[in-house]
Every structure is written in structure tokens, then in C-alpha cells.
Short mmCIF file of C-alpha atoms in Angstrom, two decimals:
data_model
loop_
_atom_site.label_atom_id
_atom_site.label_comp_id
_atom_site.label_asym_id
_atom_site.label_seq_id
_atom_site.Cartn_x
_atom_site.Cartn_y
_atom_site.Cartn_z
CA VAL A 1 -22.46 11.96 -5.34
CA TYR A 2 -23.06 13.91 -1.67
CA LEU A 3 -26.60 12.79 -1.66
CA ARG A 4 -26.60 9.03 -2.34
CA LEU A 5 -23.50 8.98 0.27
CA ALA A 6 -26.42 10.53 2.56
CA ALA A 7 -29.00 8.65 1.94
CA THR A 8 -26.64 5.78 1.94
CA GLU A 9 -25.50 6.95 5.33
CA MET A 10 -29.52 7.73 6.85
CA GLU A 11 -30.28 3.75 5.30
CA ALA A 12 -28.02 2.69 6.86
CA GLY A 13 -29.07 4.38 10.76
CA HIS A 14 -26.59 7.16 10.96
CA PRO A 15 -28.02 9.88 10.46
CA GLN A 16 -24.87 12.10 11.70
CA GLN A 17 -22.81 11.01 9.05
CA ALA A 18 -26.20 11.10 6.79
CA ARG A 19 -26.29 15.14 7.65
CA ASP A 20 -22.51 15.86 6.94
CA TRP A 21 -22.97 14.66 3.56
CA VAL A 22 -25.91 16.85 3.30
CA GLN A 23 -23.97 19.33 4.71
CA THR A 24 -21.22 18.51 2.06
CA ALA A 25 -23.85 19.27 -0.87
CA VAL A 26 -25.04 22.17 0.27
CA GLU A 27 -22.25 23.80 0.68
CA VAL A 28 -20.64 22.82 -3.03
CA LEU A 29 -23.50 24.17 -4.65
CA GLN A 30 -23.32 27.31 -2.70
CA GLU A 31 -20.58 27.28 -3.60
CA GLY A 32 -20.23 26.53 -6.65
CA ASP A 33 -17.07 26.97 -9.25
CA SER A 34 -15.97 29.27 -6.79
CA ARG A 35 -15.13 27.03 -4.70
CA THR A 36 -12.54 25.28 -6.56
CA GLU A 37 -10.85 28.67 -7.22
CA HIS A 38 -10.58 29.50 -4.05
CA ARG A 39 -9.22 25.65 -2.73
CA GLY A 40 -6.96 26.20 -5.76
CA ARG A 41 -5.39 29.99 -4.39
CA ARG A 42 -5.37 28.55 -0.64
CA TYR A 43 -3.68 25.48 -1.86
CA ASP A 44 -0.72 27.15 -3.46
CA HIS A 45 -0.29 29.95 0.30
CA PHE A 46 -0.68 26.25 1.61
CA GLN A 47 2.28 25.07 -0.34
CA ARG A 48 4.30 27.91 0.08
CA GLN A 49 4.17 28.01 3.49
CA VAL A 50 4.62 24.76 3.76
CA ARG A 51 8.20 25.14 1.49
CA GLN A 52 9.27 27.99 3.97
CA ARG A 53 8.65 25.87 6.57
CA MET A 54 10.78 22.94 5.01
CA ALA A 55 13.66 24.78 4.01
CA GLN A 56 14.31 24.69 7.34
CA PRO A 57 16.47 22.26 9.14
CA GLY A 58 14.76 19.48 11.23
CA MET A 59 11.52 19.65 9.91
CA VAL A 60 9.05 17.14 9.04
CA ARG A 61 6.54 17.22 5.73
CA PRO A 62 2.80 17.58 7.23
CA SER A 63 0.34 15.36 5.46
CA PHE A 64 -2.35 17.84 6.56
CA GLY A 65 -5.97 16.89 4.05
CA ASP A 66 -4.09 13.70 3.62
CA ALA A 67 -7.23 10.96 1.44
CA ASN A 68 -4.29 8.07 2.13
CA LEU A 69 -3.63 8.78 5.46
CA ASN A 70 -7.30 8.95 5.75
CA MET A 71 -7.92 5.82 3.98
CA THR A 72 -4.30 3.75 6.09
CA LEU A 73 -6.39 4.96 9.12
CA ALA A 74 -9.70 2.94 7.76
CA THR A 75 -7.27 0.16 6.62
CA ALA A 76 -6.15 0.00 10.52
CA LEU A 77 -9.55 0.17 12.31
CA SER A 78 -11.47 -2.25 10.28
CA ALA A 79 -8.95 -4.72 11.22
CA LEU A 80 -9.95 -3.42 14.44
CA GLY A 81 -13.35 -4.25 14.19
CA GLN A 82 -13.98 -0.83 15.20
CA CYS A 83 -15.93 -0.33 11.53
CA ASP A 84 -18.32 3.35 12.94
CA GLU A 85 -14.49 5.29 13.48
CA ALA A 86 -13.27 3.48 9.77
CA ARG A 87 -16.55 4.92 8.30
CA ALA A 88 -15.75 8.37 9.56
CA GLN A 89 -11.99 8.15 8.21
CA LEU A 90 -13.24 7.29 4.53
CA GLY A 91 -15.74 9.51 4.95
CA LYS A 92 -12.70 12.22 4.87
CA ALA A 93 -10.98 11.08 3.03
CA LEU A 94 -14.08 10.62 0.09
CA ARG A 95 -14.98 14.46 0.86
CA ILE A 96 -11.00 15.36 0.39
CA ASP A 97 -11.08 13.75 -3.30
CA PRO A 98 -14.57 12.16 -3.98
CA THR A 99 -12.81 11.82 -7.46
CA ASN A 100 -10.86 8.81 -5.90
CA PRO A 101 -12.74 5.70 -6.38
CA ARG A 102 -10.50 3.76 -3.41
CA PRO A 103 -12.65 5.02 -0.76
CA TYR A 104 -15.90 4.09 -2.26
CA LEU A 105 -14.71 0.60 -3.06
CA ARG A 106 -12.47 0.59 1.13
CA LEU A 107 -16.45 2.03 2.37
CA ALA A 108 -18.43 -0.68 0.58
CA ALA A 109 -16.30 -3.19 1.30
CA ILE A 110 -16.64 -2.27 5.52
CA TYR A 111 -20.87 -2.40 3.87
CA LEU A 112 -20.37 -6.23 3.19
CA GLU A 113 -18.08 -6.70 6.07
CA LEU A 114 -21.58 -4.95 7.95
CA GLU A 115 -23.61 -7.62 5.85
CA GLU A 116 -25.09 -4.93 4.08
CA PRO A 117 -25.24 -4.87 0.41
CA GLU A 118 -27.62 -2.68 -1.16
CA HIS A 119 -25.28 0.04 0.98
CA ALA A 120 -21.99 -1.26 -1.09
CA GLU A 121 -23.81 -1.77 -3.92
CA THR A 122 -24.36 1.53 -4.22
CA LEU A 123 -21.00 2.63 -3.36
CA VAL A 124 -19.88 0.24 -5.94
CA GLU A 125 -21.16 1.69 -8.51
CA ILE A 126 -20.33 5.63 -8.17
CA ALA A 127 -16.32 3.84 -7.63
CA SER A 128 -17.11 1.80 -11.15
CA GLY A 129 -18.49 5.47 -12.63
CA LEU A 130 -15.50 6.80 -10.78
CA ARG A 131 -13.60 3.67 -13.42
CA PRO A 132 -10.73 2.63 -10.83
CA ARG A 133 -6.97 2.78 -12.62
CA GLN A 134 -4.99 1.44 -9.59
CA PRO A 135 -5.13 -2.56 -10.17
CA GLU A 136 -5.49 -2.98 -6.92
CA ASP A 137 -8.49 -0.66 -7.36
CA GLN A 138 -9.56 -2.80 -10.39
CA GLU A 139 -8.49 -6.34 -7.95
CA LEU A 140 -11.19 -4.68 -5.52
CA LEU A 141 -13.77 -4.04 -7.52
CA ARG A 142 -13.82 -6.97 -9.36
CA GLN A 143 -14.21 -9.20 -5.61
CA LEU A 144 -16.92 -6.37 -4.61
CA ARG A 145 -18.88 -7.64 -7.48
CA ASP A 146 -18.56 -10.81 -6.66
CA ALA A 147 -19.64 -10.91 -3.50
CA LEU A 148 -22.55 -8.65 -4.41
CA SER A 149 -23.55 -11.88 -6.72
CA ARG A 150 -23.76 -13.82 -4.22
CA TYR A 151 -26.32 -11.48 -2.72
CA PRO A 152 -30.43 -12.29 -4.16
#
């Protein structure tokens, strides 16, 4: 998945984003299953710290590593016409949760806005393989497929 995203970014003329995806792919391959175990332990430790801090009066809940926050920022940035920044936020969301189809779908929508249907199509294929379950994701997938069907 990461290498496909790197290829898509490279074809779109974004070598830095492509390098980032290749680096992520290399890290995943090098660390293998131990990466998942390490993340699990780190997450447990982090959750304990958050619970302790949240027990203190007046504390606001932190949102570190929140893919939904990155997607929300991407939506706002895209609406402002800042597509590069929106793509960067969606890239962060994908790094946090590469199994979530929503960032792929939103990234595909941005590529369609940029008149780059071949990149959008790759992302739609990835999202389809992840089988979106949320109704709004299924609707966006349908809309993207319809829009892609209009391109030769």
C-alpha cells in the first residue's frame, strides 16, 4: 500500500511525499510484527499517562495521533483551496491508520479536483479493497466512481 502511494505521489510530481511513503514502507518491512507489539505497549503506556493526567482537575483531553483530526484539517484546507496542505494532513491520517478507507477516499477527491483522475483511481481501488462500512464513505466511493467513469 505504501509503495503504491509513493508511486502515485511521484507521478503527481510530489517527490518529497513519495520519499515519505517509501520511508514508511521501509520502516514497516524492517520492523515487521515487532513494530505492532511495540506500538501496543507504547499505546498502553500512553493511555495510563493520559488517564492519570485526566484525573487532575481542569485537564483537557489531548488528541495525539488522531487520524480524524488530520482528516478534519484536510477538509478545511481543501475547502480553502490549499490542496498540498490537505494532502499532507491526509498523509498523516494514513500513517496513523492505513486501514481506514476514508483518507484514501478524501485524497482521491482532491486528485479529482486537481484533474488527476489516474491518481484518484489508484486511491479509489485501495479504498475499495478496505471495504468502507460507513454510509458516508460508501456514498463518497460511489460518487468518486461515477466521476471517474466520465474520464476517458
